[in-house]
Coordinates of C-alpha atoms and ligand atoms in Angstrom, one line a residue:
I109 CA 117.9 84.2 92.3
T110 CA 117.5 84.8 88.6
C111 CA 117.6 81.5 86.8
R112 CA 121.0 80.9 85.3
V113 CA 120.7 80.1 81.6
R114 CA 122.7 78.2 79.1
K115 CA 124.1 80.5 76.4
P116 CA 123.3 79.7 72.8
A117 CA 125.9 79.9 70.0
G118 CA 124.5 83.2 68.8
Y119 CA 124.7 84.9 72.2
P120 CA 125.8 88.5 72.0
P121 CA 129.5 89.2 72.6
G122 CA 130.7 91.4 75.4
P123 CA 133.7 92.7 77.4
P124 CA 136.0 90.2 79.1
G125 CA 135.5 89.9 82.8
W126 CA 137.2 88.6 85.9
P127 CA 136.8 85.0 87.1
V128 CA 133.8 84.8 89.4
L129 CA 133.2 88.6 89.5
G130 CA 132.7 89.0 85.8
N131 CA 132.3 92.7 84.8
L132 CA 131.1 93.7 88.3
P133 CA 134.3 95.6 89.2
S134 CA 134.0 97.9 86.1
L135 CA 130.3 98.5 86.9
A136 CA 130.6 99.2 90.6
Q137 CA 130.3 103.0 90.0
N138 CA 128.6 104.9 87.2
A139 CA 127.5 101.7 85.5
H140 CA 125.6 103.8 82.9
L141 CA 128.8 105.5 81.7
Q142 CA 130.7 102.2 81.4
L143 CA 127.9 100.5 79.6
T144 CA 127.6 103.4 77.2
A145 CA 131.4 103.2 76.5
W146 CA 131.1 99.5 75.8
R147 CA 128.3 100.2 73.4
G148 CA 131.0 101.9 71.2
T149 CA 133.0 98.7 71.1
Y150 CA 130.3 96.0 71.1
G151 CA 127.3 97.6 69.5
D152 CA 123.6 98.0 70.3
V153 CA 123.2 94.5 71.8
F154 CA 126.0 93.1 73.9
S155 CA 126.4 91.0 77.0
V156 CA 127.9 91.5 80.4
K157 CA 128.5 89.3 83.3
M158 CA 127.3 90.5 86.7
G159 CA 129.2 88.0 88.8
L160 CA 127.8 84.6 87.7
Q161 CA 124.7 86.3 86.3
D162 CA 124.5 87.1 82.6
A163 CA 122.8 90.2 81.3
V164 CA 122.2 91.7 77.9
V165 CA 122.5 95.4 77.4
V166 CA 120.3 97.0 74.7
S167 CA 121.1 100.5 73.4
G168 CA 120.0 102.6 70.5
K169 CA 116.5 103.5 69.5
D170 CA 116.0 100.7 66.9
A171 CA 117.2 97.9 69.2
I172 CA 115.2 99.3 72.2
R173 CA 112.0 99.5 70.1
E174 CA 112.6 96.1 68.6
A175 CA 112.9 94.6 72.1
L176 CA 110.3 96.6 74.1
V177 CA 107.6 97.2 71.4
R178 CA 107.9 94.6 68.6
K179 CA 109.0 91.8 70.8
A180 CA 107.2 93.0 73.9
E181 CA 105.9 89.5 74.7
H182 CA 109.5 88.3 75.1
F183 CA 111.1 91.3 76.8
S184 CA 108.6 92.6 79.3
S185 CA 109.3 90.6 82.5
R186 CA 111.4 91.6 85.5
P187 CA 114.4 89.6 86.9
E188 CA 113.7 87.6 90.0
L189 CA 116.0 89.4 92.3
F190 CA 116.8 87.8 95.7
L191 CA 116.4 91.1 97.5
M192 CA 113.0 91.6 96.0
R193 CA 111.9 88.1 96.8
R194 CA 113.0 88.5 100.4
N195 CA 111.1 91.7 101.1
N196 CA 108.0 90.4 99.1
H197 CA 108.3 93.3 96.7
R198 CA 107.4 91.2 93.7
N199 CA 103.9 91.6 95.0
G200 CA 103.8 95.2 93.8
L201 CA 103.7 96.4 90.2
V202 CA 107.2 97.6 89.3
M203 CA 109.0 94.3 90.0
R204 CA 106.1 91.9 89.3
P205 CA 106.9 89.4 86.6
Y206 CA 105.1 89.8 83.3
G207 CA 101.9 87.7 83.2
D208 CA 98.2 87.8 84.0
Q209 CA 98.6 89.1 87.6
W210 CA 100.8 92.0 86.4
K211 CA 98.2 92.8 83.7
V212 CA 95.4 92.9 86.2
L213 CA 97.3 95.1 88.6
R214 CA 98.5 97.4 85.8
R215 CA 95.0 97.8 84.4
F216 CA 93.6 98.5 87.9
S217 CA 96.4 101.1 88.6
T218 CA 96.0 102.9 85.3
S219 CA 92.2 103.1 85.5
T220 CA 92.3 104.1 89.2
L221 CA 94.9 106.8 88.6
R222 CA 92.6 108.1 85.8
S223 CA 89.6 108.1 88.0
C224 CA 91.6 109.9 90.7
G225 CA 92.2 112.6 88.1
M226 CA 95.4 111.7 86.3
G227 CA 95.4 113.6 83.0
T228 CA 92.5 115.7 84.0
G229 CA 91.7 119.1 85.5
I230 CA 91.2 117.5 88.9
M231 CA 94.8 116.4 88.9
E232 CA 95.9 119.8 87.7
D233 CA 94.1 121.5 90.5
K234 CA 95.8 119.3 93.1
I235 CA 99.2 120.0 91.6
I236 CA 98.7 123.7 91.4
L237 CA 97.6 123.7 95.0
E238 CA 100.8 121.9 96.0
C239 CA 102.8 124.3 93.8
Q240 CA 101.3 127.1 95.8
H241 CA 102.3 125.5 99.1
F242 CA 105.7 124.9 97.7
C243 CA 106.3 128.4 96.5
T244 CA 105.1 129.8 99.9
A245 CA 107.7 127.6 101.6
L246 CA 110.3 128.8 99.1
K247 CA 109.5 132.4 99.9
E248 CA 110.5 131.7 103.5
K249 CA 113.9 130.6 102.3
A250 CA 114.2 133.4 99.8
D251 CA 117.7 135.1 99.4
Q252 CA 119.5 132.5 101.6
P253 CA 121.4 129.5 100.2
F254 CA 119.6 126.3 100.8
D255 CA 119.2 122.7 99.5
L256 CA 115.6 122.2 98.3
T257 CA 115.8 118.4 98.0
H258 CA 113.5 117.7 101.0
L259 CA 111.0 120.4 100.2
L260 CA 110.8 119.4 96.6
H261 CA 110.5 115.6 97.3
N262 CA 107.9 116.3 100.0
A263 CA 105.9 118.4 97.6
V264 CA 106.0 115.8 94.7
A265 CA 105.3 112.9 97.1
N266 CA 102.2 114.8 98.3
I267 CA 100.7 114.5 94.8
I268 CA 100.9 110.7 95.0
C269 CA 99.6 110.8 98.6
S270 CA 96.6 112.9 97.6
M271 CA 95.7 110.3 95.0
A272 CA 96.6 107.3 97.1
I273 CA 95.0 108.3 100.4
G274 CA 93.4 111.6 99.8
K275 CA 95.7 113.6 102.0
R276 CA 98.8 115.8 101.8
F277 CA 101.5 116.2 104.5
E278 CA 102.8 119.5 105.9
Y279 CA 106.4 120.0 104.9
G280 CA 108.5 119.0 107.8
D281 CA 106.0 116.4 109.1
P282 CA 108.5 114.1 110.9
T283 CA 106.7 110.9 109.8
F284 CA 106.6 111.9 106.2
L285 CA 110.2 113.2 106.3
R286 CA 111.3 109.8 107.6
L287 CA 109.3 108.0 104.9
M288 CA 110.9 110.2 102.2
E289 CA 114.4 109.5 103.6
M290 CA 113.7 105.8 103.6
V291 CA 112.5 105.8 100.1
E292 CA 115.5 107.7 99.0
R293 CA 117.9 105.4 100.8
A294 CA 116.2 102.3 99.3
M295 CA 116.9 103.6 95.8
V296 CA 120.6 103.7 96.6
L297 CA 120.6 100.5 98.6
F298 CA 119.0 98.6 95.7
I299 CA 122.3 99.1 93.9
T300 CA 124.7 98.9 96.9
A301 CA 123.2 95.7 98.0
H302 CA 122.9 94.3 94.5
V303 CA 125.9 91.9 95.1
I304 CA 123.6 90.0 97.5
N305 CA 121.3 89.3 94.5
I306 CA 124.2 87.7 92.8
Y307 CA 125.7 85.9 95.8
P308 CA 122.9 85.6 98.4
V309 CA 125.3 83.7 100.7
L310 CA 127.3 86.9 101.3
R311 CA 124.4 88.1 103.5
F312 CA 125.8 86.0 106.2
F313 CA 129.2 87.7 106.1
P314 CA 129.8 90.5 108.6
V315 CA 130.8 93.5 106.4
V316 CA 129.4 92.7 102.9
G317 CA 126.2 91.4 104.5
R318 CA 125.5 94.7 106.2
P319 CA 123.6 96.3 103.3
Y320 CA 121.3 93.2 103.2
K321 CA 120.4 93.7 106.9
E322 CA 119.8 97.4 106.2
W323 CA 117.7 96.6 103.2
M324 CA 115.5 94.2 105.1
D325 CA 115.1 96.6 108.1
L326 CA 114.3 99.4 105.8
S327 CA 111.7 97.4 103.8
A328 CA 109.9 96.5 107.0
S329 CA 109.9 100.1 108.2
V330 CA 108.6 101.5 104.9
H331 CA 105.9 98.8 104.9
K332 CA 104.8 99.7 108.5
C333 CA 104.9 103.4 107.8
I334 CA 102.7 103.1 104.7
E335 CA 100.3 100.8 106.6
D336 CA 100.1 103.4 109.4
I337 CA 99.3 106.3 107.1
I338 CA 96.4 104.6 105.3
P339 CA 93.4 106.1 107.1
Q340 CA 91.4 103.6 109.1
Q341 CA 88.0 104.4 107.6
Q342 CA 89.4 103.9 104.1
K343 CA 90.6 100.4 105.0
S344 CA 86.9 99.4 105.2
Q345 CA 85.4 101.4 102.4
D346 CA 81.6 101.4 101.8
V347 CA 81.2 99.9 98.4
S348 CA 78.4 102.2 97.4
D349 CA 80.6 105.3 97.6
E350 CA 82.4 106.6 94.6
A351 CA 86.1 105.7 94.9
N352 CA 88.3 108.8 94.8
T353 CA 91.5 107.4 96.2
I354 CA 93.6 104.4 95.2
V355 CA 92.9 102.9 98.7
D356 CA 89.2 103.3 98.2
A357 CA 89.3 101.9 94.7
F358 CA 91.3 98.9 95.9
A359 CA 88.9 98.1 98.8
K360 CA 85.9 98.5 96.4
S361 CA 87.4 96.3 93.8
V362 CA 88.2 93.5 96.3
E363 CA 84.7 93.8 97.8
L364 CA 83.1 93.5 94.4
N365 CA 85.7 91.0 93.3
S366 CA 85.6 92.8 90.0
D367 CA 89.2 92.7 89.2
S368 CA 90.6 89.6 91.0
L369 CA 93.4 91.8 92.2
P370 CA 96.4 89.9 93.4
D371 CA 96.5 89.3 97.2
Q372 CA 98.4 91.8 99.4
S373 CA 99.2 94.0 96.4
L374 CA 97.8 97.3 97.9
I375 CA 100.7 98.2 100.2
Y376 CA 103.3 97.2 97.7
L377 CA 101.5 99.1 95.0
L378 CA 101.5 102.2 97.2
I379 CA 105.2 101.8 98.0
D380 CA 105.8 101.5 94.3
L381 CA 103.9 104.6 93.4
L382 CA 105.6 106.6 96.1
G383 CA 109.1 105.3 95.2
A384 CA 108.6 105.5 91.4
G385 CA 106.8 108.8 91.5
T386 CA 108.9 110.8 94.0
D387 CA 112.6 110.2 93.4
T388 CA 112.1 110.5 89.6
A389 CA 110.1 113.7 89.3
G390 CA 112.0 115.3 92.3
N391 CA 115.4 114.5 90.9
T392 CA 114.4 115.7 87.4
L393 CA 113.5 119.0 88.8
R394 CA 116.7 119.2 90.9
W395 CA 118.8 118.5 87.8
G396 CA 116.7 121.0 85.9
L397 CA 117.3 123.8 88.4
L398 CA 121.1 122.9 88.4
Y399 CA 121.2 123.4 84.7
L400 CA 119.1 126.6 84.9
V401 CA 121.3 128.3 87.5
T402 CA 124.4 127.4 85.3
H403 CA 122.6 128.5 82.1
P404 CA 121.0 131.8 83.2
D405 CA 120.3 132.7 79.5
V406 CA 117.9 129.7 79.3
Q407 CA 116.2 130.6 82.6
T408 CA 115.7 134.2 81.4
K409 CA 114.2 133.0 78.1
V410 CA 111.7 130.7 79.9
Q411 CA 110.7 133.5 82.2
A412 CA 110.3 135.9 79.3
E413 CA 108.0 133.3 77.5
L414 CA 106.0 132.9 80.8
D415 CA 105.6 136.6 81.3
E416 CA 104.4 137.0 77.7
V417 CA 101.9 134.1 77.7
V418 CA 100.8 133.8 81.3
G419 CA 101.8 137.0 83.0
R420 CA 102.2 137.2 86.7
D421 CA 98.6 137.5 87.9
R422 CA 97.5 133.9 87.7
P423 CA 99.3 130.6 88.0
P424 CA 100.4 128.8 84.8
A425 CA 98.0 126.1 83.7
V426 CA 98.3 123.1 81.5
S427 CA 96.2 124.9 78.8
D428 CA 99.1 127.3 78.4
K429 CA 101.4 124.5 77.3
P430 CA 100.9 124.8 73.6
N431 CA 101.8 128.5 73.8
L432 CA 105.0 127.8 75.7
P433 CA 107.2 125.8 73.3
Y434 CA 110.6 127.1 74.7
T435 CA 109.5 126.1 78.2
E436 CA 108.4 122.7 77.0
A437 CA 111.7 122.3 75.1
T438 CA 113.6 123.2 78.3
I439 CA 111.8 120.5 80.3
M440 CA 112.5 117.9 77.6
E441 CA 116.2 118.9 77.5
M442 CA 116.3 118.6 81.3
Q443 CA 115.1 115.1 81.0
R444 CA 117.5 114.3 78.1
I445 CA 120.7 115.6 79.5
R446 CA 120.4 113.9 82.8
T447 CA 118.3 110.7 82.2
V448 CA 117.0 110.2 85.7
V449 CA 116.4 106.5 85.3
P450 CA 119.5 105.9 83.1
L451 CA 119.2 102.1 82.9
S452 CA 115.4 102.0 83.1
V453 CA 114.1 99.3 85.5
P454 CA 115.7 95.9 84.7
H455 CA 113.8 93.7 82.3
C456 CA 114.0 90.0 81.8
T457 CA 113.2 87.7 78.8
T458 CA 110.2 85.3 79.1
S459 CA 111.2 83.0 76.3
D460 CA 114.1 82.2 74.0
T461 CA 114.3 85.1 71.6
A462 CA 116.5 87.0 69.2
L463 CA 117.5 90.6 68.9
L464 CA 119.4 92.2 65.9
G465 CA 120.5 88.7 64.9
Y466 CA 121.7 87.6 68.4
D467 CA 120.1 84.7 70.3
I468 CA 119.0 85.5 73.8
P469 CA 117.7 82.7 76.1
A470 CA 114.6 82.8 78.3
G471 CA 115.4 84.2 81.8
T472 CA 118.2 86.6 80.7
D473 CA 118.3 89.9 82.5
V474 CA 118.0 92.8 80.1
L475 CA 119.3 96.3 80.8
I476 CA 117.8 99.1 78.6
N477 CA 120.4 101.9 78.3
L478 CA 118.3 105.0 78.1
W479 CA 121.4 107.1 79.0
S480 CA 123.2 106.1 75.9
L481 CA 120.1 106.8 73.9
H482 CA 119.9 110.4 75.1
M483 CA 123.7 110.9 74.7
D484 CA 124.0 109.3 71.3
P485 CA 126.0 111.6 69.0
G486 CA 124.2 109.8 66.0
S487 CA 120.8 111.3 67.3
W488 CA 121.9 114.5 69.0
D489 CA 124.3 117.3 68.0
N490 CA 126.7 118.0 70.8
P491 CA 124.8 115.7 73.3
D492 CA 126.8 117.1 76.3
K493 CA 125.5 120.6 75.6
F494 CA 122.4 121.8 77.5
D495 CA 120.5 123.3 74.6
P496 CA 116.7 123.4 74.7
S497 CA 116.6 124.7 71.1
R498 CA 117.3 121.2 69.9
F499 CA 113.7 120.4 70.6
L500 CA 112.4 123.4 68.4
D501 CA 112.1 123.6 64.7
G502 CA 112.9 126.6 62.5
N503 CA 109.6 128.3 63.5
G504 CA 110.3 127.9 67.2
Q505 CA 107.7 125.1 67.4
L506 CA 108.2 122.0 69.5
Q507 CA 109.7 119.0 67.6
T508 CA 110.3 115.6 69.1
N509 CA 113.1 113.2 68.4
D510 CA 112.5 109.5 68.3
S511 CA 115.5 108.9 70.4
F512 CA 113.8 110.7 73.3
M513 CA 112.4 108.1 75.8
P514 CA 112.8 109.2 79.4
F515 CA 109.8 107.1 80.3
S516 CA 111.0 104.1 78.3
T517 CA 108.5 102.4 75.9
G518 CA 106.4 99.3 75.4
R519 CA 104.2 97.4 77.8
R520 CA 106.2 98.4 80.9
V521 CA 106.4 102.1 79.9
C522 CA 106.2 104.4 82.9
L523 CA 102.7 104.2 84.4
G524 CA 102.9 107.8 85.7
E525 CA 104.1 109.4 82.5
Q526 CA 101.1 111.7 82.1
L527 CA 101.2 112.7 85.8
A528 CA 104.9 113.3 85.7
K529 CA 104.7 115.5 82.7
M530 CA 102.0 117.6 84.4
E531 CA 104.1 117.8 87.6
L532 CA 107.3 118.8 85.8
F533 CA 105.5 121.5 83.8
L534 CA 103.5 123.0 86.6
F535 CA 106.3 122.9 89.2
L536 CA 108.8 124.4 86.9
T537 CA 106.6 127.1 85.5
N538 CA 105.2 128.1 88.9
M539 CA 108.7 128.3 90.4
L540 CA 110.1 130.4 87.5
Q541 CA 107.1 132.7 87.4
Q542 CA 107.7 133.7 91.0
F543 CA 111.5 133.2 91.5
T544 CA 114.9 133.6 89.8
F545 CA 117.3 130.9 90.9
T546 CA 121.0 131.5 91.2
L547 CA 124.1 129.7 92.6
P548 CA 125.5 131.1 95.9
E549 CA 129.0 132.8 95.5
G550 CA 131.8 130.4 95.0
A551 CA 129.6 127.3 94.6
R552 CA 131.0 124.7 92.2
P553 CA 128.2 122.7 90.5
N554 CA 128.8 119.0 90.0
F555 CA 127.0 117.4 87.1
D556 CA 128.3 113.8 87.7
G557 CA 125.4 112.5 89.8
V558 CA 125.0 109.6 92.2
L559 CA 123.6 106.4 90.7
G560 CA 121.0 104.4 92.5
V561 CA 117.9 103.2 90.6
T562 CA 117.7 106.9 89.8
L563 CA 120.5 109.3 89.0
R564 CA 120.4 112.1 91.5
P565 CA 122.5 115.3 91.6
H566 CA 125.0 115.6 94.4
P567 CA 123.5 117.8 97.1
Y568 CA 123.8 121.5 96.2
E569 CA 122.5 124.8 97.5
L570 CA 120.9 127.6 95.5
L571 CA 119.3 131.0 96.0
A572 CA 115.7 131.6 95.2
V573 CA 115.3 135.4 94.6
K574 CA 111.6 136.6 94.5
R575 CA 110.9 138.3 91.2
G576 CA 109.8 141.9 91.3
Ligands
HEM260 C1 108.3 102.7 85.4 C2 110.6 106.8 84.3 C3 107.5 109.3 87.2 C4 105.2 105.1 88.2 C5 109.2 103.6 84.9 C6 110.3 103.3 84.0 C7 110.9 104.4 83.7 C8 110.2 105.5 84.4 C9 112.1 104.6 82.8 C10 110.7 101.9 83.6 C11 110.0 101.4 82.3 C12 110.5 100.1 81.9 O1 110.6 99.2 82.6 O2 110.7 99.9 80.7 C13 109.9 107.8 85.0 C14 110.3 109.2 85.0 C15 109.5 109.9 85.8 C16 108.5 109.0 86.3 C17 111.5 109.8 84.2 C18 109.4 111.4 86.2 C19 110.1 112.3 85.6 C20 106.5 108.4 87.7 C21 105.4 108.7 88.5 C22 104.8 107.6 88.8 C23 105.5 106.5 88.1 C24 105.0 110.1 88.9 C25 103.5 107.4 89.7 C26 102.4 107.3 89.3 C27 105.8 104.1 87.6 C28 105.5 102.7 87.7 C29 106.4 102.0 86.9 C30 107.3 103.0 86.3 C31 104.4 102.1 88.6 C32 106.5 100.5 86.7 C33 105.6 100.1 85.5 C34 105.5 98.6 85.3 O3 106.5 97.9 85.7 O4 104.5 98.1 84.7 N1 109.1 105.0 85.1 N2 108.9 107.7 85.9 N3 106.6 107.0 87.5 N4 106.9 104.2 86.7 FE1 107.8 106.0 86.2

């Protein structure tokens, strides 16, 4: 488990907690909201006790930048969580501790995603093709209430699969559906079973130990499933061929020993990319649609802008982006109002350090509160209001806000940021070009969300009405 550290005199203050449990009872549900409320009392850097484990919570744009950018060497590791150690997941990229092996794997992943088309027209073509499949599937559901979670997650996951293994899966493919369900469940279990990270001994107890067993079974099943979907011929790639999937590139790199990639990292890297890339983008789009059906004026404005700039005869393209400021602002507002990774991925200090005058020892868990950043009344007028125009200047041109960081910042900034932005743009514009979305009669939208690693909307149904 994470090393327990001695607290220095200048350690940040924090809310009082219970003996043994610390602040865990207050954080059991909607931790992002409680941590945001405590920021009001204790400031931008404060401490909490997760059972016997200390963590420091960082909020506000200045403190976050100071930690993740200016003091990146000190704040860029990941906690050594028991659950991750047991399922070997520290072999991947997301939970790998900061250091040379992480750097090698991150460099490899970035350059491979680029050579597989990230940020280029190749990627755009793949996403547009997937959007077409997706809209065809939507047409079949037109005019009847339905929950598009599986369809959307399947479509988004297909983008990663096409880059990873050069293949997409038909919607409804039972193996792929099962894989998606498992990835989704793992995001929730990571939080439900967190208590085992703090008290590993609890895994031997009958009821509290159950999530641990489920976690281990699930990890094994996901591992096996990914292993099975890697095409055999790609497992032994001919080094002379141009690599156009992540699996090819990995095989080639190992063969040439060009990168000294960490052992066994391929499967874990693929699980990471699928997990990090599906739940995030899928849930952002689901939140976005929920806000659009409850704010039809915004939906109409986006459609009007699309009609004027793109028309209906061709699919929207990335090159249209500069001419679609309202649409872009709407996507940014979707990402702001429901931060889909509200507490980022946990960080950990690598050495004794200081932040805003507080002393923080090496090995302290650090939670970056992106939710509070996006809901900060000091940075946003009426932060609870869904209002894309906050991202536009007086001339209707896009303007950013330096408190907007849905992908975090610094060395561990989201690896898939470029890909995700392209996906959000192309999926949303393709959907709104072809359909108008509404809520079924009597539906009561719920904006609270369910917190796992990601914040997902409660299941909901909508109607997709084909535009005339
Ligand atoms: C990490 C957000 C999509 C791959 C992260 C982090 C955030 C984030 C907040 C944590 C950064 C930190 O630790 O400070 C998002 C959002 C997405 C999205 C909001 C979509 C809307 C994707 C996609 C991919 C991806 C499509 C796939 C290529 C990763 C990876 C990491 C990461 C591999 C870990 C990086 C590392 O530890 O070095 N993402 N992400 N993400 N994301 Fe994303």
